PDB file of C-alpha atoms in Angstrom:
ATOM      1  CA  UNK A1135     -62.246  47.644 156.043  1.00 63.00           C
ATOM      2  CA  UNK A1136     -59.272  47.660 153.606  1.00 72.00           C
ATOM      3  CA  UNK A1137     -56.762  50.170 153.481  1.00 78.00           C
ATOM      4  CA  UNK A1138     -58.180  51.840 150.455  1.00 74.00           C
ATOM      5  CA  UNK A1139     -61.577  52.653 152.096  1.00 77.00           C
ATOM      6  CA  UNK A1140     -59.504  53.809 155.740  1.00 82.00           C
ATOM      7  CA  UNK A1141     -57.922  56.478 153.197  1.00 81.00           C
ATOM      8  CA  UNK A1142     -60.923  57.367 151.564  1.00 79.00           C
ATOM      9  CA  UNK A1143     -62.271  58.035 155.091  1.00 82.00           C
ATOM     10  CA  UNK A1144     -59.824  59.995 156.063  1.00 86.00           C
ATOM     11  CA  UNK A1145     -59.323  62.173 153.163  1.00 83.00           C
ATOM     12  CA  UNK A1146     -63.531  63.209 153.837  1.00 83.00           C
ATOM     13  CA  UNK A1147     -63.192  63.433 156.931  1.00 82.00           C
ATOM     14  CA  UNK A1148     -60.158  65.941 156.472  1.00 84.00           C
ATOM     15  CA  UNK A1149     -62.550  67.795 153.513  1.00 84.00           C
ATOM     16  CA  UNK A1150     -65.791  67.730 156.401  1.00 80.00           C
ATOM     17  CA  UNK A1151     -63.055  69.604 158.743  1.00 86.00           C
ATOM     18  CA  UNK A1152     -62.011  72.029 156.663  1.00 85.00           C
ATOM     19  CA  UNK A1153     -65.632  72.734 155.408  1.00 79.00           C
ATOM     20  CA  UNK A1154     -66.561  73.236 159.145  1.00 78.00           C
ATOM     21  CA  UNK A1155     -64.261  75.639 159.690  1.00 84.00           C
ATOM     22  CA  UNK A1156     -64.747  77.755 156.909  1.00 78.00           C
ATOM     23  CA  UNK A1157     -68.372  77.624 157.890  1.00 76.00           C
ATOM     24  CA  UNK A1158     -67.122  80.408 160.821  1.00 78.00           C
ATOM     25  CA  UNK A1159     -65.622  82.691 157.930  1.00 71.00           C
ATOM     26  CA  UNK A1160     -68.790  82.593 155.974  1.00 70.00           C
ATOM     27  CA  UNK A1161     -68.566  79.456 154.049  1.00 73.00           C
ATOM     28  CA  UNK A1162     -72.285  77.895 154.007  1.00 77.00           C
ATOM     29  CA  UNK A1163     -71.950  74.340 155.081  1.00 72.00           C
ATOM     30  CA  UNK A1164     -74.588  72.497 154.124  1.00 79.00           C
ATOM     31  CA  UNK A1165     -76.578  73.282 150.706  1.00 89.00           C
ATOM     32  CA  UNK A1166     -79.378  70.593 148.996  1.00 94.00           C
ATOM     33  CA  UNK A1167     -77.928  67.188 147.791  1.00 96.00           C
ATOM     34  CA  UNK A1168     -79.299  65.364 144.737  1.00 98.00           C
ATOM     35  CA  UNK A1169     -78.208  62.102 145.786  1.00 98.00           C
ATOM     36  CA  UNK A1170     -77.789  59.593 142.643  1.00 98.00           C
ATOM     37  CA  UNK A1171     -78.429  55.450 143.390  1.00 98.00           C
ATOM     38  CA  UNK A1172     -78.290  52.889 140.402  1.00 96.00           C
ATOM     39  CA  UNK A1173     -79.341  49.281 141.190  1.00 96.00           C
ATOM     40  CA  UNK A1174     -80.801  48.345 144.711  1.00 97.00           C
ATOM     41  CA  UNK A1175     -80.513  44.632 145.930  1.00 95.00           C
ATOM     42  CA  UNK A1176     -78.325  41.677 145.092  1.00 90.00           C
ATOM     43  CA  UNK A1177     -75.737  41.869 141.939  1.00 89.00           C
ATOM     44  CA  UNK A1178     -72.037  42.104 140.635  1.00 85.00           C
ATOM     45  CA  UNK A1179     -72.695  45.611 140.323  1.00 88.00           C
ATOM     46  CA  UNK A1180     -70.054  47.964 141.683  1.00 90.00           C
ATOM     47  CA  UNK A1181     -73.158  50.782 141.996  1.00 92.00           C
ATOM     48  CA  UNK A1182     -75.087  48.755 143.198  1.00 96.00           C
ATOM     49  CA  UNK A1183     -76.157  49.451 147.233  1.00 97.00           C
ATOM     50  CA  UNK A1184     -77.728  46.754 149.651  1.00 96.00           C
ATOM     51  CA  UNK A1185     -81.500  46.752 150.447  1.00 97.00           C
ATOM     52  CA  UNK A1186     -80.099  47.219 153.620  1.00 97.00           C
ATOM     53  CA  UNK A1187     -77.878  50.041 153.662  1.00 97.00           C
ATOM     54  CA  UNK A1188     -80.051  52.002 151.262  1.00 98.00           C
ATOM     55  CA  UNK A1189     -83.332  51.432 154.404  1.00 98.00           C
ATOM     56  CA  UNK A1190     -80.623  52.869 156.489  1.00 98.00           C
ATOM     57  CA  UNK A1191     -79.713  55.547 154.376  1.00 98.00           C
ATOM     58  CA  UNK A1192     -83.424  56.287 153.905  1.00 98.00           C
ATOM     59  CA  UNK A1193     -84.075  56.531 157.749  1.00 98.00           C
ATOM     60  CA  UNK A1194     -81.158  59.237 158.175  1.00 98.00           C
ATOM     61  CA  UNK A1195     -82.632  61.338 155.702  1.00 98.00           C
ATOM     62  CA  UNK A1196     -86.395  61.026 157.149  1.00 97.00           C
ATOM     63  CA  UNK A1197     -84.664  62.105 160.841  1.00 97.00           C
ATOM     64  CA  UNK A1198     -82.298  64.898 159.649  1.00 95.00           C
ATOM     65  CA  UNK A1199     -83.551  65.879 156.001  1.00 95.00           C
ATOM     66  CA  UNK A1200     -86.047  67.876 154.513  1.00 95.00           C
ATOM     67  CA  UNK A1201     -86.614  65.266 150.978  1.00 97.00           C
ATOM     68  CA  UNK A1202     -87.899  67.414 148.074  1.00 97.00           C
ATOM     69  CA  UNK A1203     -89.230  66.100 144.356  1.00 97.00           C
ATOM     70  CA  UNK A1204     -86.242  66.302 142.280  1.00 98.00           C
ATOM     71  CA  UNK A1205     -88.677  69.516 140.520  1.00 97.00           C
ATOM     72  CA  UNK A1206     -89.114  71.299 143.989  1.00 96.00           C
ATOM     73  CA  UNK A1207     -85.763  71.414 144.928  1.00 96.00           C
ATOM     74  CA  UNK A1208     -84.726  72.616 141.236  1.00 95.00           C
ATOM     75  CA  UNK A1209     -87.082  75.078 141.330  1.00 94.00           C
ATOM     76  CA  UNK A1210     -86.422  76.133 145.438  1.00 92.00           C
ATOM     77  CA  UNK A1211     -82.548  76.536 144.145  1.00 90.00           C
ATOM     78  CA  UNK A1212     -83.668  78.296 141.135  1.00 89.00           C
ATOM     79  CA  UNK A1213     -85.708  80.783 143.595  1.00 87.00           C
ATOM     80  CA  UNK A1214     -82.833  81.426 145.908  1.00 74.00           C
ATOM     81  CA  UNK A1215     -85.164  80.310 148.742  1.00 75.00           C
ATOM     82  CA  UNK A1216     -83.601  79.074 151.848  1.00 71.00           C
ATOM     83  CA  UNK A1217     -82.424  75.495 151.038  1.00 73.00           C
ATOM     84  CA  UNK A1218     -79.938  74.370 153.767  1.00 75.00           C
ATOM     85  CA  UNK A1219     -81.518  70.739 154.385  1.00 88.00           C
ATOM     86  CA  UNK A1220     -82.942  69.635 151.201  1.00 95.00           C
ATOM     87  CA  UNK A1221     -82.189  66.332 149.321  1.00 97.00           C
ATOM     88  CA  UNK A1222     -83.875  64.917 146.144  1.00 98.00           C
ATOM     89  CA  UNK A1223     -83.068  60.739 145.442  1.00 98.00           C
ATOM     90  CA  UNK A1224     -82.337  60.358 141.809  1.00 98.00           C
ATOM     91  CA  UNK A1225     -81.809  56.444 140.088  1.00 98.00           C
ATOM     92  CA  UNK A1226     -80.355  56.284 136.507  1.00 97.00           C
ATOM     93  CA  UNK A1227     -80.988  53.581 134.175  1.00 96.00           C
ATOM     94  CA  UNK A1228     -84.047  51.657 135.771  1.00 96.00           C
ATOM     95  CA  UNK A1229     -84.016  48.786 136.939  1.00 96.00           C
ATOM     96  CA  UNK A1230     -86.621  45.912 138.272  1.00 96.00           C
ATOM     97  CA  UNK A1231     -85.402  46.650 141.789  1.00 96.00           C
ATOM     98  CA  UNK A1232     -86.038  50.572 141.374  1.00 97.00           C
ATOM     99  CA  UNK A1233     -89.844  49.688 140.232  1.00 97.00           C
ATOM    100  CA  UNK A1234     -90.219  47.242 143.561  1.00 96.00           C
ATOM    101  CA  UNK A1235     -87.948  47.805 146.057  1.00 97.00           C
ATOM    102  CA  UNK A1236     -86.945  50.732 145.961  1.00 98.00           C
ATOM    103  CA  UNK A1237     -90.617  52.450 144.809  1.00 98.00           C
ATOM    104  CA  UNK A1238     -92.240  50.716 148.261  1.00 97.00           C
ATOM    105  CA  UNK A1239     -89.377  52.050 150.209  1.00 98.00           C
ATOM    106  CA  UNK A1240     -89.700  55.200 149.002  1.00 98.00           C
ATOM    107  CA  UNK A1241     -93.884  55.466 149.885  1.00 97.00           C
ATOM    108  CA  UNK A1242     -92.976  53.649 153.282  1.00 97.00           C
ATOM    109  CA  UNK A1243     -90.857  56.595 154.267  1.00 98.00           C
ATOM    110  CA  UNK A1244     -93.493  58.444 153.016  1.00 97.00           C
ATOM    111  CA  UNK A1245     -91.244  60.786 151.032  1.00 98.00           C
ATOM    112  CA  UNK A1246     -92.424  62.264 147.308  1.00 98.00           C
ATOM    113  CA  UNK A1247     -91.831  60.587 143.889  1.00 98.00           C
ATOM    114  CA  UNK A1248     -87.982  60.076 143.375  1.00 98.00           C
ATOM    115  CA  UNK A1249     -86.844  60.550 140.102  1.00 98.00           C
ATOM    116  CA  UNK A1250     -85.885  57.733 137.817  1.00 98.00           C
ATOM    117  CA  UNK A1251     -83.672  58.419 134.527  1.00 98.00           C
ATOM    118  CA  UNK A1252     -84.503  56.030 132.625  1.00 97.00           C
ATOM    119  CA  UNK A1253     -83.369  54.511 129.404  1.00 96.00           C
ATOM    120  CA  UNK A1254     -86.723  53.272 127.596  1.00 96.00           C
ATOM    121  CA  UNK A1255     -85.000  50.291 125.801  1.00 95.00           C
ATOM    122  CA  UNK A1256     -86.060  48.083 128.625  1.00 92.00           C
ATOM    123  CA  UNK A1257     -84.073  45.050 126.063  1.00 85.00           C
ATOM    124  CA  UNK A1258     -80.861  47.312 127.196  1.00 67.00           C
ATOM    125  CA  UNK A1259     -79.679  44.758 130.336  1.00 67.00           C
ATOM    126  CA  UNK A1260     -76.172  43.580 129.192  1.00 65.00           C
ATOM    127  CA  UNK A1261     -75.234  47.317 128.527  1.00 68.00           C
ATOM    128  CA  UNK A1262     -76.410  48.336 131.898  1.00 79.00           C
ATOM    129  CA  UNK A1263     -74.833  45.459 134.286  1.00 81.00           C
ATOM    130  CA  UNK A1264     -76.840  42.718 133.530  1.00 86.00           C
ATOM    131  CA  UNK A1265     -79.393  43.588 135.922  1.00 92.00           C
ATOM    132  CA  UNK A1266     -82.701  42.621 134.998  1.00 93.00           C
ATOM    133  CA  UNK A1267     -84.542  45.213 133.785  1.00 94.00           C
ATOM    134  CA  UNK A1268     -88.805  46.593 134.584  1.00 95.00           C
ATOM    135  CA  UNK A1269     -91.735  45.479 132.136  1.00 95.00           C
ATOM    136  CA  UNK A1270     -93.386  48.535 130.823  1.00 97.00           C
ATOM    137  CA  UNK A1271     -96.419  47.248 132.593  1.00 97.00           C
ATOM    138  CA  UNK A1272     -94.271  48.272 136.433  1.00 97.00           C
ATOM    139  CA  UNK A1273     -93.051  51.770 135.493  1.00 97.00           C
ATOM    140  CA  UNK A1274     -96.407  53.086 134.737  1.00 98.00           C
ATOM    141  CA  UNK A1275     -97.880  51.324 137.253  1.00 97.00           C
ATOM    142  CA  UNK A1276     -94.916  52.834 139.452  1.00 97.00           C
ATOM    143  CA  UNK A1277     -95.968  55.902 138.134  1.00 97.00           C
ATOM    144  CA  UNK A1278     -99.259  56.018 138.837  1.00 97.00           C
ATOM    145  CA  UNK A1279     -98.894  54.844 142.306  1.00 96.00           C
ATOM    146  CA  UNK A1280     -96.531  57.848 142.841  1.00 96.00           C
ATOM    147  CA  UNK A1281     -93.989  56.522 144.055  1.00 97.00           C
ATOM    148  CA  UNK A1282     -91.596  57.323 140.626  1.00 98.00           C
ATOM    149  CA  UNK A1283     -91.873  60.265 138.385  1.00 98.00           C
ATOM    150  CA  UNK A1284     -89.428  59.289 135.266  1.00 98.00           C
ATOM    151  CA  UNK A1285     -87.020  61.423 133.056  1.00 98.00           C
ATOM    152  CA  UNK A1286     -84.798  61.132 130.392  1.00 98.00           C
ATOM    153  CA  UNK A1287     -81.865  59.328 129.850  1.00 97.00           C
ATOM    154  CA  UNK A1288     -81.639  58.429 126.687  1.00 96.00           C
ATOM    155  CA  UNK A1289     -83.028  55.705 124.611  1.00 96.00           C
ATOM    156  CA  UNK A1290     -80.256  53.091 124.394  1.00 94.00           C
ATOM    157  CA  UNK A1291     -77.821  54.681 127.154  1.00 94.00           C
ATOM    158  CA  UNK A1292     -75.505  55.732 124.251  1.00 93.00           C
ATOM    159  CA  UNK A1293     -73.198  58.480 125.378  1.00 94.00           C
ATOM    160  CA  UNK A1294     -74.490  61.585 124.573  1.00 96.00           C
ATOM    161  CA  UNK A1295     -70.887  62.859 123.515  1.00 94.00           C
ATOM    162  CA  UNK A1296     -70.247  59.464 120.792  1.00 95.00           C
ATOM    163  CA  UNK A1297     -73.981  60.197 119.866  1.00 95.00           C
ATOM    164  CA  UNK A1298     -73.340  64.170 118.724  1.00 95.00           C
ATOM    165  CA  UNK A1299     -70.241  62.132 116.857  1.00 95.00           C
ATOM    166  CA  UNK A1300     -72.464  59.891 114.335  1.00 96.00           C
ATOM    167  CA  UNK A1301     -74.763  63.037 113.697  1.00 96.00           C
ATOM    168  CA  UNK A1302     -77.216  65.406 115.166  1.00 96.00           C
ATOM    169  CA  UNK A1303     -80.016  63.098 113.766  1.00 97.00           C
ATOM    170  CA  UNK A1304     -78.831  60.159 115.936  1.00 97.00           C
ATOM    171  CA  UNK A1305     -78.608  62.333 118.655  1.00 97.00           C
ATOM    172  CA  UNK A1306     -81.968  64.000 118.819  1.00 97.00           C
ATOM    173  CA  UNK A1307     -83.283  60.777 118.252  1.00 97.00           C
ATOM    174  CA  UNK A1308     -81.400  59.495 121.236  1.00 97.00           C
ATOM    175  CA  UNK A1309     -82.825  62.050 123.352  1.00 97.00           C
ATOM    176  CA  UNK A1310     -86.740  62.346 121.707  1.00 98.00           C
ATOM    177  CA  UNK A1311     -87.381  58.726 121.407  1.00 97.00           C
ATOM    178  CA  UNK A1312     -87.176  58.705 125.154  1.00 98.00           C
ATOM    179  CA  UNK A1313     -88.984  61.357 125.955  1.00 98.00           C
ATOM    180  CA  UNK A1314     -91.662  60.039 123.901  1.00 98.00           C
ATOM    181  CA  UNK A1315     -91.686  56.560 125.807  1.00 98.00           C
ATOM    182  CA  UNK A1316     -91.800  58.094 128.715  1.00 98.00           C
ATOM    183  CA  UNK A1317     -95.372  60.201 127.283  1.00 98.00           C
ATOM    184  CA  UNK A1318     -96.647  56.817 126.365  1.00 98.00           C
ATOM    185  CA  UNK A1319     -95.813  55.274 129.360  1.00 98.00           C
ATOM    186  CA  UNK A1320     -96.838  57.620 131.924  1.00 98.00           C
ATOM    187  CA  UNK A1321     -98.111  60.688 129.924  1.00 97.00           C
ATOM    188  CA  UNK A1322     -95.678  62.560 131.922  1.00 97.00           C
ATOM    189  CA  UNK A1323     -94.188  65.250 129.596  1.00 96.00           C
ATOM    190  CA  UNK A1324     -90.535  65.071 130.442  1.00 97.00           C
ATOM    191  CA  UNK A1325     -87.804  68.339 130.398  1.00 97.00           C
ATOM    192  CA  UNK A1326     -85.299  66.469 133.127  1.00 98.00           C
ATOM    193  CA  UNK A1327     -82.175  64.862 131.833  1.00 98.00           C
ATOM    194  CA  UNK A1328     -79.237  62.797 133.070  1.00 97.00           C
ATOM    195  CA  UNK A1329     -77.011  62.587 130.909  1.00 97.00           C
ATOM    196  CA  UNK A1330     -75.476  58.785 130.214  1.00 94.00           C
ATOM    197  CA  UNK A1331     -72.718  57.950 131.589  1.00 87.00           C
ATOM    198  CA  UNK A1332     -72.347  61.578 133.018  1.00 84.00           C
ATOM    199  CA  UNK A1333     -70.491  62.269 129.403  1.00 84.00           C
ATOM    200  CA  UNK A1334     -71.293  65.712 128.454  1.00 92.00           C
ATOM    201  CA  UNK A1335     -69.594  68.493 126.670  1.00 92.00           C
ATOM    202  CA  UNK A1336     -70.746  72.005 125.921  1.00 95.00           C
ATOM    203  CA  UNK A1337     -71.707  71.590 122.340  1.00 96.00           C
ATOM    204  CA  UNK A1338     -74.048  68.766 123.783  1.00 96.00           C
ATOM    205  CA  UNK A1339     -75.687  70.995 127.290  1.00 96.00           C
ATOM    206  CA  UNK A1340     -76.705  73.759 124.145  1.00 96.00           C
ATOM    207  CA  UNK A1341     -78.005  71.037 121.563  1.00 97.00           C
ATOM    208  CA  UNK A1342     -79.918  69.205 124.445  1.00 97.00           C
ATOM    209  CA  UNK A1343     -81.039  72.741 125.582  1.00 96.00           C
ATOM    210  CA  UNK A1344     -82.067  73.601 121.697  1.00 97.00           C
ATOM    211  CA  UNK A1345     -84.662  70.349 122.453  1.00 96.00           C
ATOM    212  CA  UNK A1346     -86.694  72.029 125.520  1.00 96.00           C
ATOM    213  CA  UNK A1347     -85.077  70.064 127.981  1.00 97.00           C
ATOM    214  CA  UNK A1348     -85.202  72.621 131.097  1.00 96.00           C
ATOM    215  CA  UNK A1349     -82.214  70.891 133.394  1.00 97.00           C
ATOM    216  CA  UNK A1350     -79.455  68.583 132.809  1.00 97.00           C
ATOM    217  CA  UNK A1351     -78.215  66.651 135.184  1.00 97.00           C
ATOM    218  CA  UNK A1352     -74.268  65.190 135.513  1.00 94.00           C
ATOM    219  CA  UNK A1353     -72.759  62.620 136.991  1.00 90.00           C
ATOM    220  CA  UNK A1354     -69.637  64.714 138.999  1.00 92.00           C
ATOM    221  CA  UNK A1355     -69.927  65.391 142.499  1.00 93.00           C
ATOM    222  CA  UNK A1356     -70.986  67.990 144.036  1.00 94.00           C
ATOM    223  CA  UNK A1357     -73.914  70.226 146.219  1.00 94.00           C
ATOM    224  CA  UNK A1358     -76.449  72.265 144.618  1.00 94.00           C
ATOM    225  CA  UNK A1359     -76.948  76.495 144.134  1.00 90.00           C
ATOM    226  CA  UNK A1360     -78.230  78.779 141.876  1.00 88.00           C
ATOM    227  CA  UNK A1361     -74.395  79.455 140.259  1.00 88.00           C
ATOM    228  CA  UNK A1362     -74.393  75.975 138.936  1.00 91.00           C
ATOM    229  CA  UNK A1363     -74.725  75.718 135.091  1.00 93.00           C
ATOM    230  CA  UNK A1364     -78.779  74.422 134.716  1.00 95.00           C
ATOM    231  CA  UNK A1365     -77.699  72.472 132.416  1.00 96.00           C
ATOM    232  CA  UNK A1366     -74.680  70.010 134.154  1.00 96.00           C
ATOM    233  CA  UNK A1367     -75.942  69.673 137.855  1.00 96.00           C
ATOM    234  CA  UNK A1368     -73.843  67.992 140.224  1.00 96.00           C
ATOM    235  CA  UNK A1369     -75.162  64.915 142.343  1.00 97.00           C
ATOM    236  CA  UNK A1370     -73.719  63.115 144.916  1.00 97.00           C
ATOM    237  CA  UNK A1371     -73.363  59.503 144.064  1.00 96.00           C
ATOM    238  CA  UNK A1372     -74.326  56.319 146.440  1.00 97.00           C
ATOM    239  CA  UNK A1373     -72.668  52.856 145.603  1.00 95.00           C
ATOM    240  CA  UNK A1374     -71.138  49.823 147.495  1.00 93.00           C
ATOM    241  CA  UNK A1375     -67.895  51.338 148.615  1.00 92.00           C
ATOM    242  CA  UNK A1376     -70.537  54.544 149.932  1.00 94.00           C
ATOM    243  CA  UNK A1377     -70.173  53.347 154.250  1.00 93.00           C
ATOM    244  CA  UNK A1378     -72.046  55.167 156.131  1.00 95.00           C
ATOM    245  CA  UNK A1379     -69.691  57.609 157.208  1.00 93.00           C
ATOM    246  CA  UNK A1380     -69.299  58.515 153.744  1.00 93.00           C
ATOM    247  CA  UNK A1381     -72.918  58.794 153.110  1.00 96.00           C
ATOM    248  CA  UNK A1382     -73.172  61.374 156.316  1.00 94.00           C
ATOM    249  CA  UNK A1383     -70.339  63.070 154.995  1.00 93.00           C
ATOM    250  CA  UNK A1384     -71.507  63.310 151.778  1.00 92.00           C
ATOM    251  CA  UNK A1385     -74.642  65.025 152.550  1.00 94.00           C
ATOM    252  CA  UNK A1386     -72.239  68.401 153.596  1.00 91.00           C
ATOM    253  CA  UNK A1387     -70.401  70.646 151.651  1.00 90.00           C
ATOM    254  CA  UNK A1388     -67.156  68.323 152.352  1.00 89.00           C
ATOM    255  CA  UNK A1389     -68.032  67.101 149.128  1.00 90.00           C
ATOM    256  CA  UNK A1390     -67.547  70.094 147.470  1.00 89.00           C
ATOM    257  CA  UNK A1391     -64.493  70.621 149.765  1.00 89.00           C
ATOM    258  CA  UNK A1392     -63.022  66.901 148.890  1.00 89.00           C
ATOM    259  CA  UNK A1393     -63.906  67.710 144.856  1.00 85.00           C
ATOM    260  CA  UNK A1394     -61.522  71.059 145.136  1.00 86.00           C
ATOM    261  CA  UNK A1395     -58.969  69.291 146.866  1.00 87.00           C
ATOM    262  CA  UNK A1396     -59.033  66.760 143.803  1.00 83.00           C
ATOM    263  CA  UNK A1397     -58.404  69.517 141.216  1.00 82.00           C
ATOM    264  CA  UNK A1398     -55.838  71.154 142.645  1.00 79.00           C
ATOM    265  CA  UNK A1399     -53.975  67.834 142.884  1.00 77.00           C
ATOM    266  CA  UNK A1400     -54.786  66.913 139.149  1.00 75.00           C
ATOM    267  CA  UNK A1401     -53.716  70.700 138.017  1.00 73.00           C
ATOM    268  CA  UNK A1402     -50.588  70.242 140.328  1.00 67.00           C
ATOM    269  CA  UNK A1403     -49.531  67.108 139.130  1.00 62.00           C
ATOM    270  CA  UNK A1404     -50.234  67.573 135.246  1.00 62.00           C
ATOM    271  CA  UNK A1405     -47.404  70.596 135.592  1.00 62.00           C
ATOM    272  CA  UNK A1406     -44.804  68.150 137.017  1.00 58.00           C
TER     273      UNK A1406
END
């Protein structure tokens, strides 16, 4: 373990303290997790997780977790339902692995669909790592197996932001052109979003909300409740620095603990 990840252990470890303890003043310590994976397997990736730390991630959560659809725990949240232990597994982009590995894992563990973001230019490999890339052929078999539901995430993974930019036209057909693909594809009518990249702004949450889509997801970290904005969810992402320590961690409110801690570090030092 190099220094970096000792410190980055530490410094959650410090945040999963201080969360506990303000647990006995009223501070709820654990809330649902929507926990975001890219690529599964083999690759250059830096988001990419082993086949065999994600089995062993997946076997905590089947011992100690409640896992929801992505919909169920949105709409639990949304209902302000008791929702301590839930977590909903989220993969952006799509990948071949997410279609095979990851779709067999997820019916082995016999948990419910996870939900796959997908950009629906499956010729889009380069721009998302080089990793190879699902025939349309897998994802609706995938689909239809249910062991993925799919959602939108854009057609060519432009940034959402850079998109708005060119025009309104480019980016409605960013967004529609996907959610189209996905109809053809699966005839699953989708209202999810992730938006690429996590870049997001709020003249693009009310434009994307001006389309139908119901809930937009982000890419900043961070537990789930019914004060979030429906439109930027936090998730909690899982990559190949994510040991697991982290991943335990993670799963508390010490992330939201760790992210507050972050802030008031970036506010402090942009006064200096």
């Amino acid at each position: 373990m190099n220094c970096k990840s000792i410190l980055k252990n530490i410094f959650f470890a410090v945040s999963f303290i201080t969360a506990k303890l303000a647990s006995f003043f009223g501070y709820s310590f654990k809330r649902p997790v929507i926990l975001l994976y890219h690529s599964v397997g083999e690759n250059n990736s830096k988001y990419t997780v082993s086949e065999k730390n994600f089995v062993k991630q997946m076997e905590f959560l089947k011992r100690n977790k409640k896992v929801v659809s992505l919909e169920e725990l949105v709409n639990i949240v949304a209902s302000s339902k008791k929702t301590n232990n839930l977590v909903a597994i989220t993969i952006d982009d799509g990948y071949l692995d997410t279609v095979d590995f990851v779709a067999t894992k997820i019916k082995e563990f016999g948990f419910p669909p996870a939900t796959v973001f997908l950009t629906t230019n499956l010729d889009q490999s380069e721009k998302l790592g080089g990793i190879k890339r699902p025939s349309e052929e897998q994802i609706t078999r995938s689909y239809n197996e249910k062991s993925l539901v799919f959602e939108i995430h854009g057609q060519n993974h432009k940034p959402f932001r850079e998109a708005l930019l060119e025009g309104e036209d480019v980016l409605r057909s960013e967004i529609l052109d996907c959610q189209n693909k996905i109809f053809q594809l699966t005839g699953h009518s989708s209202t999810f979003l992730a938006y690429p990249s996590g870049r997001e702004s709020q003249e693009v949450r009310n434009f994307v909300n001006n389309l139908g889509i119901r809930v937009g997801f982000g890419n900043h970290y961070g537990t789930v409740s019914s004060r979030e904005n429906i439109m930027s969810l936090p998730r909690v992402q899982v990559d190949r620095d994510t040991n697991f320590f982290l991943f335990k961690i993670r799963l508390t409110r010490a992330v939201d603990v760790a992210e507050k801690i972050k802030r008031f570090f970036k506010k402090y030092a942009k006064r200096r």
